[in-house]
Short mmCIF file of C-alpha atoms and ligand atoms in Angstrom, two decimals:
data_model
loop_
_atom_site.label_atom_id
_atom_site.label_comp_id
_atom_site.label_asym_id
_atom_site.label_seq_id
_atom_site.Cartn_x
_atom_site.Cartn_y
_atom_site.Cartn_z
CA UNK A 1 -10.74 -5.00 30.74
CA UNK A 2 -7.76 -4.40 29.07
CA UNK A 3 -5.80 -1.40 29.12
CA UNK A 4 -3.61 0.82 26.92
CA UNK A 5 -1.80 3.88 27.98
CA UNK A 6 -1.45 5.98 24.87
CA UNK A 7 0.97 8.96 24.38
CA UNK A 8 0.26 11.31 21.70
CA UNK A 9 -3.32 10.28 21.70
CA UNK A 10 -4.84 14.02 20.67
CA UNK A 11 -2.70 14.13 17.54
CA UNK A 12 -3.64 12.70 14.19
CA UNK A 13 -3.12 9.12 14.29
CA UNK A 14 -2.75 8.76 18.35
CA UNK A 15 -6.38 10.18 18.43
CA UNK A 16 -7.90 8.06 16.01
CA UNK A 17 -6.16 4.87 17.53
CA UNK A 18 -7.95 5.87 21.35
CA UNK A 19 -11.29 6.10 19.60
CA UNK A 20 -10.57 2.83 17.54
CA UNK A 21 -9.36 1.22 20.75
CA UNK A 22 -12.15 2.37 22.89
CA UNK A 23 -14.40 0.55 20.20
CA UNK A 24 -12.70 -2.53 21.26
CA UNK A 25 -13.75 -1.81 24.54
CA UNK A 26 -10.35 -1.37 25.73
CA UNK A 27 -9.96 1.45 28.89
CA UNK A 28 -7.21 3.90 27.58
CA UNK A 29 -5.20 6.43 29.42
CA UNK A 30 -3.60 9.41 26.85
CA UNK A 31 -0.93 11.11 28.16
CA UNK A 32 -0.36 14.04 25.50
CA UNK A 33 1.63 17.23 26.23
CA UNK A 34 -0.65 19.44 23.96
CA UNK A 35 1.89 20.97 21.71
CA UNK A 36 0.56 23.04 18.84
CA UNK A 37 -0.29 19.36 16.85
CA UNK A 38 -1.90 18.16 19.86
CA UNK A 39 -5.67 19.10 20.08
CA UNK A 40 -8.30 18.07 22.67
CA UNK A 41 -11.29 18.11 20.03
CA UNK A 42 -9.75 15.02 18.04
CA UNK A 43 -11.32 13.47 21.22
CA UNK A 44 -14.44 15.15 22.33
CA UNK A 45 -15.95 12.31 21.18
CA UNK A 46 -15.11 10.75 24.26
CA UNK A 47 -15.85 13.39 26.52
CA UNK A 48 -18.05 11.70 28.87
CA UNK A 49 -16.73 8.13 28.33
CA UNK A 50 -16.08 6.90 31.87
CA UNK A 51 -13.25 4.43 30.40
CA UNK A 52 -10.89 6.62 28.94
CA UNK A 53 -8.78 9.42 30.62
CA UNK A 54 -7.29 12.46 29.49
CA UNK A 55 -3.79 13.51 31.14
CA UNK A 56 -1.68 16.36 29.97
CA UNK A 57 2.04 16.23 30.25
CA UNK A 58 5.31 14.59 28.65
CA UNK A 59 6.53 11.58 27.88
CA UNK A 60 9.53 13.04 29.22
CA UNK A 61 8.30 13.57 32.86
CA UNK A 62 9.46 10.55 35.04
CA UNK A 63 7.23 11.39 37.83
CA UNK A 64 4.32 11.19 36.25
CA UNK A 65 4.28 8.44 33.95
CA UNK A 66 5.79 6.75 36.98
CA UNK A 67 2.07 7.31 38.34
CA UNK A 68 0.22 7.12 35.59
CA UNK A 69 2.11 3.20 35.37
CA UNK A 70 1.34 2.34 38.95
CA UNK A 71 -2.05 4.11 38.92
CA UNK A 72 -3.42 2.44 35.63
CA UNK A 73 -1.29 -0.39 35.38
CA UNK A 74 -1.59 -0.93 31.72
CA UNK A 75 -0.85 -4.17 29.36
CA UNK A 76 0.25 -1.97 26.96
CA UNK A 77 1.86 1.45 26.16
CA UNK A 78 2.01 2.67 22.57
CA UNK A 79 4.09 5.62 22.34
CA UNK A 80 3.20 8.18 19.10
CA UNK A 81 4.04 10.89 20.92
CA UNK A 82 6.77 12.64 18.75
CA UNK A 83 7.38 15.94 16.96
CA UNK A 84 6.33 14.51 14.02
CA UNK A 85 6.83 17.21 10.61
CA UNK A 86 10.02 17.16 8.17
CA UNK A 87 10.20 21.16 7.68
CA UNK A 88 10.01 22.17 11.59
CA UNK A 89 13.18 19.81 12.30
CA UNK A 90 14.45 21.80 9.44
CA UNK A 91 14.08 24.95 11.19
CA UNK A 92 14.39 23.65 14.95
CA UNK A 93 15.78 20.06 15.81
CA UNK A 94 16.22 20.79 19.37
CA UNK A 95 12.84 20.30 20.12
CA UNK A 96 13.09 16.91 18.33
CA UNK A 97 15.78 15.72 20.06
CA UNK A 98 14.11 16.79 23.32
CA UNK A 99 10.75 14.77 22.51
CA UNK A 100 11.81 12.10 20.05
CA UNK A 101 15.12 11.01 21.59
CA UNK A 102 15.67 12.46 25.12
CA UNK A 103 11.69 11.75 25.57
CA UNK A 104 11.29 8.28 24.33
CA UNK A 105 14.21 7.34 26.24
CA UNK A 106 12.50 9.03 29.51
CA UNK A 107 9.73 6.81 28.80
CA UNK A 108 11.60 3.72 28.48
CA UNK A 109 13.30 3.49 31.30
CA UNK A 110 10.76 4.88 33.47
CA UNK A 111 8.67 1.80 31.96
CA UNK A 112 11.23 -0.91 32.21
CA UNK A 113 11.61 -0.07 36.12
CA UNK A 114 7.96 -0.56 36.31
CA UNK A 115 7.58 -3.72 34.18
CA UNK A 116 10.67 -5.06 35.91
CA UNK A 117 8.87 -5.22 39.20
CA UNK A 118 5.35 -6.66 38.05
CA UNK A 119 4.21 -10.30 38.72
CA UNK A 120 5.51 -12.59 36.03
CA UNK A 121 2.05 -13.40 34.29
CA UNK A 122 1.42 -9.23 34.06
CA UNK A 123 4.98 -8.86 32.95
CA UNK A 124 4.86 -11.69 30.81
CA UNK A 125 1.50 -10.25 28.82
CA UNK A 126 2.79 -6.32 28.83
CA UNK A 127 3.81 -4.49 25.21
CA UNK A 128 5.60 -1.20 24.57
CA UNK A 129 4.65 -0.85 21.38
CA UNK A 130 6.33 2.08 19.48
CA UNK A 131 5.38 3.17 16.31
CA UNK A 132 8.10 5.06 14.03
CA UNK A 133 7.90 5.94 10.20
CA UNK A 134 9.67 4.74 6.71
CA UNK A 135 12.06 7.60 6.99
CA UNK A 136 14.33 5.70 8.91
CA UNK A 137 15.09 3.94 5.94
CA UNK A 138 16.04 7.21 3.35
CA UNK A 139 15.48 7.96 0.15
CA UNK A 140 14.94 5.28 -2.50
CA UNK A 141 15.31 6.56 -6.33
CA UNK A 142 12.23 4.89 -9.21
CA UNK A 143 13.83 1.47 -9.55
CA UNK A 144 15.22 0.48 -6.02
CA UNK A 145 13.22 -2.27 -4.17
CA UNK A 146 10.36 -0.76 -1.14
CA UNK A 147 11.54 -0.79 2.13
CA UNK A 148 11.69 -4.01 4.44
CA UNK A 149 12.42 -4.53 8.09
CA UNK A 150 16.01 -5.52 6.92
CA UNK A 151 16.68 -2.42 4.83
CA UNK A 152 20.20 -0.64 6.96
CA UNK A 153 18.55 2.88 8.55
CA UNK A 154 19.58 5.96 6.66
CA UNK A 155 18.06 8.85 7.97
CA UNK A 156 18.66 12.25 6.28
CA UNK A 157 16.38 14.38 8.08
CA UNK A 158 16.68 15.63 11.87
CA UNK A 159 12.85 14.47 12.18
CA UNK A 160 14.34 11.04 10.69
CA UNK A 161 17.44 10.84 12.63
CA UNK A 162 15.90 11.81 15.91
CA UNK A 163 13.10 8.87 15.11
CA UNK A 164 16.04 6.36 14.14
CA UNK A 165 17.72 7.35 17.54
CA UNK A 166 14.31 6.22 19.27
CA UNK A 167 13.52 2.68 17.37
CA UNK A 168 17.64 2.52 18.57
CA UNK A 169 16.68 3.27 22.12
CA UNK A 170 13.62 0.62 21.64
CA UNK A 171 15.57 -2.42 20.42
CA UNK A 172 18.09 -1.76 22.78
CA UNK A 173 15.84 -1.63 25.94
CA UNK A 174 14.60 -5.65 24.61
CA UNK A 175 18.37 -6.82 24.21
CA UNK A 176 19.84 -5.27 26.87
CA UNK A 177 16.33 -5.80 29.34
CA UNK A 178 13.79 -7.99 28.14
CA UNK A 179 11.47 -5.25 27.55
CA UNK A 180 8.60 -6.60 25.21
CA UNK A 181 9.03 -4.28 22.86
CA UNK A 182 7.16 -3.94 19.36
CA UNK A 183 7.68 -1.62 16.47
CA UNK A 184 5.97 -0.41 13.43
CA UNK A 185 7.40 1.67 10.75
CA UNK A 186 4.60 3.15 8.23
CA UNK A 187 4.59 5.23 5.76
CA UNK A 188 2.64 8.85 4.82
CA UNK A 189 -0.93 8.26 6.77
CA UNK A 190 -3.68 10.75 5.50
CA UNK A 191 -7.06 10.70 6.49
CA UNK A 192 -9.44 13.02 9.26
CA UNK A 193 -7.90 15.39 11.70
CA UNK A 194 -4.53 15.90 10.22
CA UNK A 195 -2.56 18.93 11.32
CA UNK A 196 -2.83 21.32 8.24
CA UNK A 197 0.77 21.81 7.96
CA UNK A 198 1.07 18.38 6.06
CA UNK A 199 0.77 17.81 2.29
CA UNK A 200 -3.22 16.79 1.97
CA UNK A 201 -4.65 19.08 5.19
CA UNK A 202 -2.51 22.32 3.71
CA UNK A 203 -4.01 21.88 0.15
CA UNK A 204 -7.15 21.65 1.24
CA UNK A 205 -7.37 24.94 3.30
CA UNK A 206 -5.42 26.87 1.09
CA UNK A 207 -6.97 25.70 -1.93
CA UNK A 208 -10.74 26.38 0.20
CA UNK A 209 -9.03 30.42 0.94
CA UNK A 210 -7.49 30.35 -2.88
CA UNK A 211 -4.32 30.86 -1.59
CA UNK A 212 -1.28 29.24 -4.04
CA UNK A 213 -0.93 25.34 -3.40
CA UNK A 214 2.61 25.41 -2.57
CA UNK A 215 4.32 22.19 -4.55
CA UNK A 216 8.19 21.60 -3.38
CA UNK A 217 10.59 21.77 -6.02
CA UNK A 218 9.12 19.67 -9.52
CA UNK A 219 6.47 17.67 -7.23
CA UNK A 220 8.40 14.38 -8.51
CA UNK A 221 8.88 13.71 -4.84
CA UNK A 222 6.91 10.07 -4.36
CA UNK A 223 5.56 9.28 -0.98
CA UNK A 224 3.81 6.03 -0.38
CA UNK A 225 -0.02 6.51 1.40
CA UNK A 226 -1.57 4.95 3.95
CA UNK A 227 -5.38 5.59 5.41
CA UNK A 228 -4.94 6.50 9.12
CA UNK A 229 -7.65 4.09 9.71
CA UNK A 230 -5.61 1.01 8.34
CA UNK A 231 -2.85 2.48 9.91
CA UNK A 232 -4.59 1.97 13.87
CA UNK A 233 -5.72 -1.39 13.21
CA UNK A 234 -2.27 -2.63 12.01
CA UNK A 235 -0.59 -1.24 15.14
CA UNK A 236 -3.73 -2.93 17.30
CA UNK A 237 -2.81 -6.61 14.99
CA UNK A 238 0.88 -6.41 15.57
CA UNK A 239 0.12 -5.43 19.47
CA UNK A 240 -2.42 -8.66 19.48
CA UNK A 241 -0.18 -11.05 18.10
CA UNK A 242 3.17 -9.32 16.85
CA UNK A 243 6.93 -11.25 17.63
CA UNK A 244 8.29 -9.23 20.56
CA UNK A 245 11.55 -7.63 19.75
CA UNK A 246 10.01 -7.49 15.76
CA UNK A 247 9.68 -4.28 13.76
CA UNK A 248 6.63 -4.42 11.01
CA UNK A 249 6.50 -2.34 7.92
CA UNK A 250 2.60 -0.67 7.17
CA UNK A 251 2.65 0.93 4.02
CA UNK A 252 -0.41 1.33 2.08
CA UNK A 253 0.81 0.15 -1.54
CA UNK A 254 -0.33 3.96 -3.16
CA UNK A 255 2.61 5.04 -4.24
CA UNK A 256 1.71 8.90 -5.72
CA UNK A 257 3.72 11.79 -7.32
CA UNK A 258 3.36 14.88 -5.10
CA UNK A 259 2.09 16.87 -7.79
CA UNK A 260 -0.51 13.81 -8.84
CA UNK A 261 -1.76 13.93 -5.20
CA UNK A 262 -2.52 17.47 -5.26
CA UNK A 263 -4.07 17.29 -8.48
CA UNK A 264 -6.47 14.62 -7.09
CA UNK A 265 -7.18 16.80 -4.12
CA UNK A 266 -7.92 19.49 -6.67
CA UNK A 267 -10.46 17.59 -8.78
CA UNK A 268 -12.28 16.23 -5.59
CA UNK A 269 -12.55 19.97 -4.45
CA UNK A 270 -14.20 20.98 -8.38
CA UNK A 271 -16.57 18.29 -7.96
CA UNK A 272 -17.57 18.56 -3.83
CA UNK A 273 -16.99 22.82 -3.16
CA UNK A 274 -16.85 24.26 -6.76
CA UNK A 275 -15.52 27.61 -7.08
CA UNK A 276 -16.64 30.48 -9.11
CA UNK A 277 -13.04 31.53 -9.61
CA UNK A 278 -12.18 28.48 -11.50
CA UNK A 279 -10.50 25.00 -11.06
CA UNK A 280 -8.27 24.66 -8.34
CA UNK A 281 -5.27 23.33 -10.05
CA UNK A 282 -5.10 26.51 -11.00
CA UNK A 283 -3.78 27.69 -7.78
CA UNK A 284 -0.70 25.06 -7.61
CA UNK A 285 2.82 27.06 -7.48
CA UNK A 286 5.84 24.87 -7.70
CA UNK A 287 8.25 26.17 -4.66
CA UNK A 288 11.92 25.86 -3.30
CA UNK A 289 12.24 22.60 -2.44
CA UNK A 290 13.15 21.21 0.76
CA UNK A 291 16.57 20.83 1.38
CA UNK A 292 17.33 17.37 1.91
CA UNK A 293 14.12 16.16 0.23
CA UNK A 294 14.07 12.36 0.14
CA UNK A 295 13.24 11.53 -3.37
CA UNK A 296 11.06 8.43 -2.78
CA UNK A 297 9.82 6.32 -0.17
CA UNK A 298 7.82 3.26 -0.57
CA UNK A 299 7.37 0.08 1.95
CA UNK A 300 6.89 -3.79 1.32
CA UNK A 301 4.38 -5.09 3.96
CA UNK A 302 4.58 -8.63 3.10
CA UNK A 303 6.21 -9.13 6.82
CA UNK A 304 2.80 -7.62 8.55
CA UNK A 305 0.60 -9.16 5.74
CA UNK A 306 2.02 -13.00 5.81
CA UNK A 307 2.56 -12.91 9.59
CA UNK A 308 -0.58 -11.10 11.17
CA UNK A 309 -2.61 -11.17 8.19
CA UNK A 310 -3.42 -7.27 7.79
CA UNK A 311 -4.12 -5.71 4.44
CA UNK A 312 -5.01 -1.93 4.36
CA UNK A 313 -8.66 -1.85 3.41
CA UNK A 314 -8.51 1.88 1.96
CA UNK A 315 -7.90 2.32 -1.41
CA UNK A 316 -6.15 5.48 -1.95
CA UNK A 317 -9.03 7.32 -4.31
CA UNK A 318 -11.95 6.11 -2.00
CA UNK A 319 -9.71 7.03 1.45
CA UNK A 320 -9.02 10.60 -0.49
CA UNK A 321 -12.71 11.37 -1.66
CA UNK A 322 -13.21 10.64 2.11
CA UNK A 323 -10.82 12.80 3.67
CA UNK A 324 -11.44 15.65 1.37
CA UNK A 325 -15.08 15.30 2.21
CA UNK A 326 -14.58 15.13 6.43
CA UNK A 327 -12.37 18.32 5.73
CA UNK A 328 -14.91 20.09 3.75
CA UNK A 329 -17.70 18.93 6.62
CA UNK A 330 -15.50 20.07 9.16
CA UNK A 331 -14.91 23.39 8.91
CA UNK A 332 -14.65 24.39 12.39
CA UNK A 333 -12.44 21.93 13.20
CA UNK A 334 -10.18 23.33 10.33
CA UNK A 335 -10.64 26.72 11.42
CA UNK A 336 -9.86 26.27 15.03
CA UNK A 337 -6.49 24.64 14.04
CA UNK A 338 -5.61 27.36 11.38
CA UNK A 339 -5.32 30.57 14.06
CA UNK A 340 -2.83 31.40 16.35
CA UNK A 341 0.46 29.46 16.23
CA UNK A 342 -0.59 28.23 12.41
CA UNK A 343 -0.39 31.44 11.17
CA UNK A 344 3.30 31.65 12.48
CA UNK A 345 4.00 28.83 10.89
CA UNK A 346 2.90 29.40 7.37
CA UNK A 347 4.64 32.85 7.44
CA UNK A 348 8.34 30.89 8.28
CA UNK A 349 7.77 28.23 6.44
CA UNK A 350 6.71 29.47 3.22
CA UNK A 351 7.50 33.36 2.74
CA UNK A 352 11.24 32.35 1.62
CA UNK A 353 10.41 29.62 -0.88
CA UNK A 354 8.83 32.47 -2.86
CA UNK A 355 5.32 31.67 -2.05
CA UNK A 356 4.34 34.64 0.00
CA UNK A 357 0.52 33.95 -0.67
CA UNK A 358 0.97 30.41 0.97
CA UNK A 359 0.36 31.99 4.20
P1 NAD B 1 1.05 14.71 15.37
O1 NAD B 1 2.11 15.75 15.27
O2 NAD B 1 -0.28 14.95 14.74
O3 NAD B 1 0.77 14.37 16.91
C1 NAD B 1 1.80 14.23 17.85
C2 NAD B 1 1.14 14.27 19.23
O4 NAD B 1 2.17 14.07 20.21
C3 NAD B 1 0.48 15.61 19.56
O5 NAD B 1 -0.78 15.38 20.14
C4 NAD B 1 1.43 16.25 20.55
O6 NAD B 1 0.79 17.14 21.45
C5 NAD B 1 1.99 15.03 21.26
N1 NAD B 1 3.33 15.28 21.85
C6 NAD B 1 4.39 15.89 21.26
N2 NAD B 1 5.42 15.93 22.12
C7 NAD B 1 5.01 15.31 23.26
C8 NAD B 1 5.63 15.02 24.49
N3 NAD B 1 6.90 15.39 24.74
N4 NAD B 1 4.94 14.36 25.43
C9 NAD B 1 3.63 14.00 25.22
N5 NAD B 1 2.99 14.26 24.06
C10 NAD B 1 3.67 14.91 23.08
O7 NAD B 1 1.74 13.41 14.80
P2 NAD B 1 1.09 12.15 14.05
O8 NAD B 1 1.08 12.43 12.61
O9 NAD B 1 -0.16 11.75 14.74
O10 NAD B 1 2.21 11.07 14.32
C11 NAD B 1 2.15 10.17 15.43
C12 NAD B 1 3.36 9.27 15.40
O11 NAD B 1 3.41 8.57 14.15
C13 NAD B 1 4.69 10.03 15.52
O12 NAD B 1 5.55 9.26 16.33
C14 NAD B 1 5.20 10.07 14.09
O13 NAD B 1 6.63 10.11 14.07
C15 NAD B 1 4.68 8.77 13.53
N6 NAD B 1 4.46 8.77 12.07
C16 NAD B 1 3.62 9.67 11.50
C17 NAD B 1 3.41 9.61 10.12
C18 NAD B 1 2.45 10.54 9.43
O14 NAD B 1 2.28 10.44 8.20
N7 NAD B 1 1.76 11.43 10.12
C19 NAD B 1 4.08 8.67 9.34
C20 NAD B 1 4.96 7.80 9.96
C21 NAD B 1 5.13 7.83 11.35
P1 TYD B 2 4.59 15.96 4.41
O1 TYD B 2 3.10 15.89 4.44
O2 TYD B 2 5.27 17.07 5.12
O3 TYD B 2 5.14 14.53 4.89
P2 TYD B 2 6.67 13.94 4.81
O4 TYD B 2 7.63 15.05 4.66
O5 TYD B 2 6.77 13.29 6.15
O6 TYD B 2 6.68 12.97 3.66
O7 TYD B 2 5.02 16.04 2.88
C1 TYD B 2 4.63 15.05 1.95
C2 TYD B 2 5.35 15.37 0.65
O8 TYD B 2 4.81 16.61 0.13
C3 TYD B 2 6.84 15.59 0.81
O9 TYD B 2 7.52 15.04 -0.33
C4 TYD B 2 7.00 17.09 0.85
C5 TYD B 2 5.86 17.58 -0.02
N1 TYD B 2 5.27 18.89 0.37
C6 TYD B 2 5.06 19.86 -0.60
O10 TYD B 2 5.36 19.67 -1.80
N2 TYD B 2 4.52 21.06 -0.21
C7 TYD B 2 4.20 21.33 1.08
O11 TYD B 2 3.73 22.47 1.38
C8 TYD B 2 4.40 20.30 2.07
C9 TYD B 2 4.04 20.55 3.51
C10 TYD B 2 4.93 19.10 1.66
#
């Protein structure tokens, strides 16, 4: 039975690549620290499933992913485990570096030691697999080309930088070692279980409490979408037959206006959870933008698409009316992740952009 330890696995896209996996029938160990984006419910599903187990720490603990290696010995690890949103590196890049850089370079060499002393038909087979974002790239304006593997990195965001300095770490551990390394650069994923402090997620539960629908700067900002779903079974294609040493670009070909992507979420809402107090769109308040806001980003997948023949099956109105509908069915879920540290965050984050109600 194959074997895939995953790190990150309770967050958003880690989570739903360990159930996906587990569908495959593949044993998976997730090694997830728990931060305030990490959540054990995104995998109570699995609660009693004899081939997957649960192990809190960090990537950055030697020790123990020393252990977990030797214990499990798995033929892959795929590494999302990352402080992963744009406005906390704003407000604290330390704890990116610490995770994104000082972490994934923990993990690495902890790894390579391992893989270095395997037999050669187990080393030959193994894959670290780590999956990184479009941001690398920077900002493209309306009539620059998407994104390819071969576009120079250009990151203007400590979230961006600090993943740049990882996929740097990555390619470096295959030249310099022989590490069979793999990654994949995507784009915006939405879809169930996303931490409510992104775009889609916030909407939904402020527009659900009628609180303002805060929109940075004009909402001109253009971010290319990608279901979560397609998102897993690219990264599971490129780990099957991907070129070691290769990155892969996963974008979902939705390129959307901010402000058209909240309007969307806004008409789903009228139509699924209509409110007495009137249309939704009403509530969306045009904010201080981000400093440093990349204008666009948008990815060409023809590498993953001629190569490993993936094509994301979500289109972006279906995968929307789909997410907006698991949010509206999972209330608790919502709830749960909306107290305690949330609340913090909602007060930093959006009291000085003049949008006091946010919170
Ligand atoms: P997320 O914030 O929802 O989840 C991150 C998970 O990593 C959490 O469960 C957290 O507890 C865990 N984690 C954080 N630091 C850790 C550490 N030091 N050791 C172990 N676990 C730790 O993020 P996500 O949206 O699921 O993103 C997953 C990966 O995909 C990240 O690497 C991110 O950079 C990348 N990515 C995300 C998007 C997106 O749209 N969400 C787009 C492109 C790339
Ligand atoms: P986000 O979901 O944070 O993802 P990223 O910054 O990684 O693209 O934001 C998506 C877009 O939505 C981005 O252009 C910033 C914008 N945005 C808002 O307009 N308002 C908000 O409250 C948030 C969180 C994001």
């Amino acid at each position: 039975m194959a074997c895939h330890l995953v790190t990150g696995g309770a967050g958003f896209i880690g989570s739903c690549y360990v159930l996906q996996a587990r569908r495959r029938g593949v044993r998976v160990i997730t090694l997830d620290k728990l931060t305030y984006a990490g959540n054990p419910d995104n995998l109570a599903a699995l609660r009693e499933d004899p081939d997957h187990v649960f192990v809190r720490g960090d990537i950055g603990n030697a020790e123990l992913v020393a252990c977990l290696l030797a214990t499990y010995r798995p033929d892959a690890v795929v590494n999302f485990a990352a402080e992963s949103h744009v406005d906390r590196s704003i407000v604290d890049p330390d704890a990116f570096v610490r995770t994104n850089v000082l972490g994934t370079a923990s993990l690495l060499r902890v790894v390579k030691d391992w893989w270095q002393a395997l037999p050669a038909a187990a080393a030959a087979d193994f894959r670290f697999l780590h999956v990184s974002t479009d941001e690398v790239y920077g900002a493209l304006q309306p009539e620059d080309p998407p994104f390819r593997e071969t576009t120079p990195y250009s990151p203007n965001s400590p979230y961006s930088a600090s993943k740049a300095a990882s996929d740097h770490f990555v390619r470096a551990f295959h030249e310099t070692y022989g590490l069979p390394v793999l990654l994949t650069n995507c784009s915006n994923n939405y879809g169930p279980r996303q931490f409510p402090e992104k775009l889609i997620p916030l909407v939904i539960g402020n527009a659900l409490d009628r609180k303002p629908l805060p929109v940075y700067g004009q909402g001109t900002n253009i971010r290319d979408w990608l279901h979560v779903e397609d998102h897993c079974a690219a990264i599971a294609r490129v780990l099957e037959d991907g070129r070691i040493g290769r990155a892969y670009n996963v974008g979902g070909r939705a390129e959307r206006a901010n402000v058209d992507v909240v309007r969307a979420v806004c008409a789903l809402l009228d139509e699924m959870a209509p409110s007495a107090a009137g249309p939704y769109a009403d509530l969306i308040t045009f904010v201080a933008d981000r400093p440093g806001h990349d204008f666009r980003y948008a990815i060409d997948c023809t590498r993953i698409e001629r190569e490993l023949g993936w094509k994301p099956a979500h289109d972006f109105a279906s995968g929307l009316r789909e997410t907006v509908r698991w949010y509206l069915d999972n209330g608790p879920w919502l709830e749960r992740v909306r107290s305690g540290e949330y609340r913090w965050w909602m007060e930093a984050n959006y009291r000085h952009r003049g949008a006091g109600g946010a919170a």
